[in-house]
């Protein structure tokens, strides 16, 4: 029996806010996360903007003793520029997964994540899986890490959740842009029910409470009522 857990480390905590000098401009960068599995695989999720290569390389080295070539898989929860910018650093990785698209060099897998009900795509047995969570974009995915050091399942959910506050104030995620708000509401509840801990797209990780789950269920129920 193994007692080792899968490590999930936030390398950079994301943010999104209006520019202090020009309210028509947003300042945003993603939360960037490293998974070190108990079987020795290194997976990076969401790679900041293209201007962040130096500091990302630095943190991998100083905090984890890793070189870019030590990263085995790159996952971007979706294709927006602040989530994919440094993918170029990780050219030794087996896969680059950008939303539902899985590729290596010019080779593209035949859509393992195309459908919403697709089987989870396994990255390290079933310790780390990628699942479809359409909403913010229709191609969005989340990464689930079983037996995490946070306790139970950690979900790296990208912009399905902007930050923890958007559970109380849903205008935060709807105003951040959503290609399908109904689907996003469903997926938010689904992930909250699956996960003990969630890392959102632009904020700090948080423990998922039953109160949060109840609120997300309420938000889903009240909008589906209106639809009927
Ligand atoms: Zn984002």
Coordinates of C-alpha atoms and ligand atoms in Angstrom, one line a residue:
X1 CA 0.0 0.0 0.0
X2 CA 1.4 3.4 -0.9
X3 CA 1.1 6.3 1.4
X4 CA 2.6 8.8 -0.9
X5 CA 0.3 11.4 -2.3
X6 CA 0.3 13.3 -5.5
X7 CA 1.7 16.8 -5.1
X8 CA -0.2 19.8 -6.5
X9 CA 1.8 23.1 -6.3
X10 CA 0.6 26.5 -7.4
X11 CA 3.6 28.1 -9.0
X12 CA 1.9 31.5 -9.7
X13 CA -1.4 32.6 -8.4
X14 CA -3.4 34.2 -11.2
X15 CA -5.4 37.5 -11.1
X16 CA -7.8 39.4 -13.2
X17 CA -8.8 43.1 -12.6
X18 CA -9.4 46.3 -14.4
X19 CA -6.2 48.3 -15.1
X20 CA -5.9 51.0 -12.4
X21 CA -5.2 53.7 -15.0
X22 CA -7.6 52.7 -17.8
X23 CA -10.8 50.9 -16.8
X24 CA -11.4 49.8 -20.4
X25 CA -8.4 47.5 -20.1
X26 CA -8.1 44.3 -18.0
X27 CA -5.0 43.0 -16.4
X28 CA -5.0 39.2 -16.2
X29 CA -2.7 36.2 -15.9
X30 CA -3.6 32.7 -15.1
X31 CA -2.9 30.5 -12.0
X32 CA -0.1 28.2 -13.1
X33 CA 0.1 24.8 -11.4
X34 CA 2.6 22.0 -11.2
X35 CA 1.6 18.4 -10.5
X36 CA 4.3 16.0 -9.3
X37 CA 2.7 12.5 -9.2
X38 CA 3.7 9.8 -6.8
X39 CA 5.0 7.9 -9.8
X40 CA 7.4 10.6 -10.8
X41 CA 5.5 12.3 -13.6
X42 CA 5.6 16.1 -13.8
X43 CA 2.6 17.8 -15.3
X44 CA 2.2 21.6 -15.8
X45 CA -1.3 23.1 -16.0
X46 CA -1.7 26.6 -17.7
X47 CA 1.5 28.2 -18.7
X48 CA 1.0 32.0 -18.3
X49 CA 1.6 34.5 -21.1
X50 CA 4.4 34.3 -23.6
X51 CA 6.3 36.9 -21.7
X52 CA 6.6 34.8 -18.5
X53 CA 9.1 32.2 -19.7
X54 CA 12.0 33.4 -17.7
X55 CA 10.2 33.5 -14.3
X56 CA 8.5 30.2 -15.0
X57 CA 11.8 28.5 -15.7
X58 CA 13.3 30.1 -12.6
X59 CA 10.5 28.9 -10.3
X60 CA 10.6 25.4 -11.6
X61 CA 14.3 25.3 -10.9
X62 CA 14.5 27.1 -7.6
X63 CA 11.4 25.6 -5.9
X64 CA 11.3 22.1 -7.5
X65 CA 14.7 21.5 -9.0
X66 CA 13.1 20.9 -12.5
X67 CA 14.2 21.9 -15.9
X68 CA 11.7 22.5 -18.7
X69 CA 12.6 19.1 -20.2
X70 CA 11.5 17.4 -17.0
X71 CA 7.9 18.3 -17.7
X72 CA 6.1 15.2 -19.1
X73 CA 2.7 16.7 -20.0
X74 CA 1.4 20.2 -20.6
X75 CA -2.3 20.9 -20.1
X76 CA -3.9 24.2 -20.9
X77 CA -7.5 24.3 -19.5
X78 CA -8.4 26.3 -22.6
X79 CA -6.7 28.2 -25.5
X80 CA -6.7 31.8 -24.3
X81 CA -3.3 33.5 -24.5
X82 CA -2.7 33.8 -20.8
X83 CA -3.0 30.0 -20.4
X84 CA -0.8 28.8 -23.2
X85 CA 2.0 31.4 -23.5
X86 CA 4.9 29.2 -22.3
X87 CA 4.0 25.9 -23.9
X88 CA 7.0 26.4 -26.2
X89 CA 9.3 25.8 -23.2
X90 CA 8.2 22.2 -22.8
X91 CA 9.1 20.5 -26.1
X92 CA 10.1 17.3 -24.4
X93 CA 6.6 16.7 -23.1
X94 CA 4.7 13.7 -24.4
X95 CA 1.6 15.7 -24.9
X96 CA 0.4 19.2 -25.2
X97 CA -3.2 19.3 -24.3
X98 CA -5.0 22.6 -25.1
X99 CA -8.6 22.4 -24.2
X100 CA -10.0 19.2 -25.8
X101 CA -7.1 19.0 -28.3
X102 CA -4.3 16.5 -27.6
X103 CA -1.1 16.8 -29.7
X104 CA 2.6 16.2 -30.0
X105 CA 4.5 18.2 -32.6
X106 CA 2.4 17.9 -35.7
X107 CA 0.6 14.7 -34.5
X108 CA -3.0 15.2 -33.2
X109 CA -4.8 12.4 -31.3
X110 CA -8.1 11.5 -32.8
X111 CA -10.2 13.6 -30.3
X112 CA -10.1 11.6 -27.1
X113 CA -11.9 14.6 -25.4
X114 CA -14.2 15.7 -28.1
X115 CA -17.5 14.8 -26.6
X116 CA -18.8 16.2 -23.3
X117 CA -19.4 12.6 -22.1
X118 CA -15.9 11.4 -23.3
X119 CA -14.1 9.1 -20.9
X120 CA -11.5 11.0 -18.8
X121 CA -8.1 11.1 -20.5
X122 CA -5.6 9.5 -18.1
X123 CA -2.2 11.1 -17.6
X124 CA -0.8 8.9 -14.8
X125 CA -3.1 6.0 -14.5
X126 CA -6.2 7.3 -12.9
X127 CA -4.2 9.5 -10.5
X128 CA -4.4 12.4 -12.9
X129 CA -7.2 12.7 -15.5
X130 CA -8.4 15.4 -17.9
X131 CA -12.2 15.9 -18.2
X132 CA -14.3 18.1 -20.4
X133 CA -15.8 21.1 -18.5
X134 CA -17.3 23.3 -21.3
X135 CA -18.6 26.7 -20.4
X136 CA -16.0 29.5 -20.3
X137 CA -15.1 28.1 -23.7
X138 CA -16.8 25.2 -25.3
X139 CA -13.4 23.4 -25.4
X140 CA -12.5 23.9 -21.7
X141 CA -11.1 21.0 -19.7
X142 CA -10.2 20.5 -16.0
X143 CA -7.5 18.3 -14.4
X144 CA -8.5 16.0 -11.6
X145 CA -5.7 14.8 -9.2
X146 CA -6.7 11.9 -6.9
X147 CA -5.0 11.5 -3.5
X148 CA -3.6 15.0 -3.5
X149 CA -1.6 16.6 -0.7
X150 CA -4.5 19.0 -0.3
X151 CA -6.6 16.0 0.8
X152 CA -8.8 13.9 -1.6
X153 CA -9.4 15.1 -5.1
X154 CA -7.8 18.4 -6.2
X155 CA -9.4 19.9 -9.4
X156 CA -7.5 22.4 -11.5
X157 CA -10.5 23.9 -13.2
X158 CA -9.2 26.9 -15.2
X159 CA -11.8 29.6 -15.8
X160 CA -14.7 27.4 -14.9
X161 CA -14.1 29.2 -11.6
X162 CA -12.5 32.7 -11.9
X163 CA -11.8 32.8 -8.2
X164 CA -13.4 31.6 -5.0
X165 CA -15.5 34.8 -4.7
X166 CA -17.4 34.0 -7.9
X167 CA -19.4 31.3 -6.0
X168 CA -21.1 34.0 -3.9
X169 CA -21.1 36.5 -6.7
X170 CA -21.6 34.8 -10.1
X171 CA -21.4 38.0 -12.0
X172 CA -17.6 37.6 -11.6
X173 CA -17.5 34.5 -13.9
X174 CA -20.3 35.6 -16.2
X175 CA -18.6 38.9 -16.9
X176 CA -15.2 37.2 -17.4
X177 CA -16.8 35.7 -20.5
X178 CA -18.8 32.4 -20.9
X179 CA -19.6 30.8 -24.2
X180 CA -22.3 28.7 -22.5
X181 CA -23.5 29.9 -19.1
X182 CA -25.9 27.0 -18.6
X183 CA -23.2 24.4 -19.3
X184 CA -20.8 26.3 -17.1
X185 CA -23.3 26.3 -14.2
X186 CA -23.7 22.5 -14.6
X187 CA -20.0 21.9 -14.7
X188 CA -19.3 24.2 -11.7
X189 CA -21.6 22.1 -9.6
X190 CA -20.2 18.8 -11.1
X191 CA -16.6 19.8 -10.2
X192 CA -17.5 21.0 -6.8
X193 CA -19.2 17.7 -6.1
X194 CA -16.2 15.7 -7.4
X195 CA -13.5 17.8 -5.8
X196 CA -12.4 18.5 -2.2
X197 CA -10.1 21.3 -3.3
X198 CA -10.3 23.5 -6.4
X199 CA -7.7 25.7 -8.1
X200 CA -9.5 28.3 -10.2
X201 CA -8.2 30.1 -13.3
X202 CA -7.4 33.4 -11.8
X203 CA -7.1 33.1 -8.0
X204 CA -5.9 31.0 -5.1
X205 CA -7.0 27.4 -4.4
X206 CA -9.8 26.8 -2.0
X207 CA -11.3 24.0 0.0
X208 CA -14.8 23.1 -1.3
X209 CA -17.4 23.2 1.4
X210 CA -20.9 21.8 1.5
X211 CA -22.2 25.3 1.7
X212 CA -20.5 26.1 -1.6
X213 CA -22.0 23.0 -3.2
X214 CA -25.5 24.0 -2.0
X215 CA -25.1 27.5 -3.4
X216 CA -23.9 26.2 -6.8
X217 CA -26.9 23.7 -6.8
X218 CA -29.2 26.6 -6.0
X219 CA -27.8 28.7 -8.8
X220 CA -28.2 25.8 -11.3
X221 CA -31.8 25.0 -10.1
X222 CA -33.0 28.6 -10.2
X223 CA -31.8 29.2 -13.8
X224 CA -33.1 25.8 -15.1
X225 CA -36.5 26.7 -13.5
X226 CA -36.5 29.9 -15.5
X227 CA -35.7 28.0 -18.7
X228 CA -38.8 25.8 -18.3
Ligands
LIG1 ZN1 -8.3 32.9 -18.1

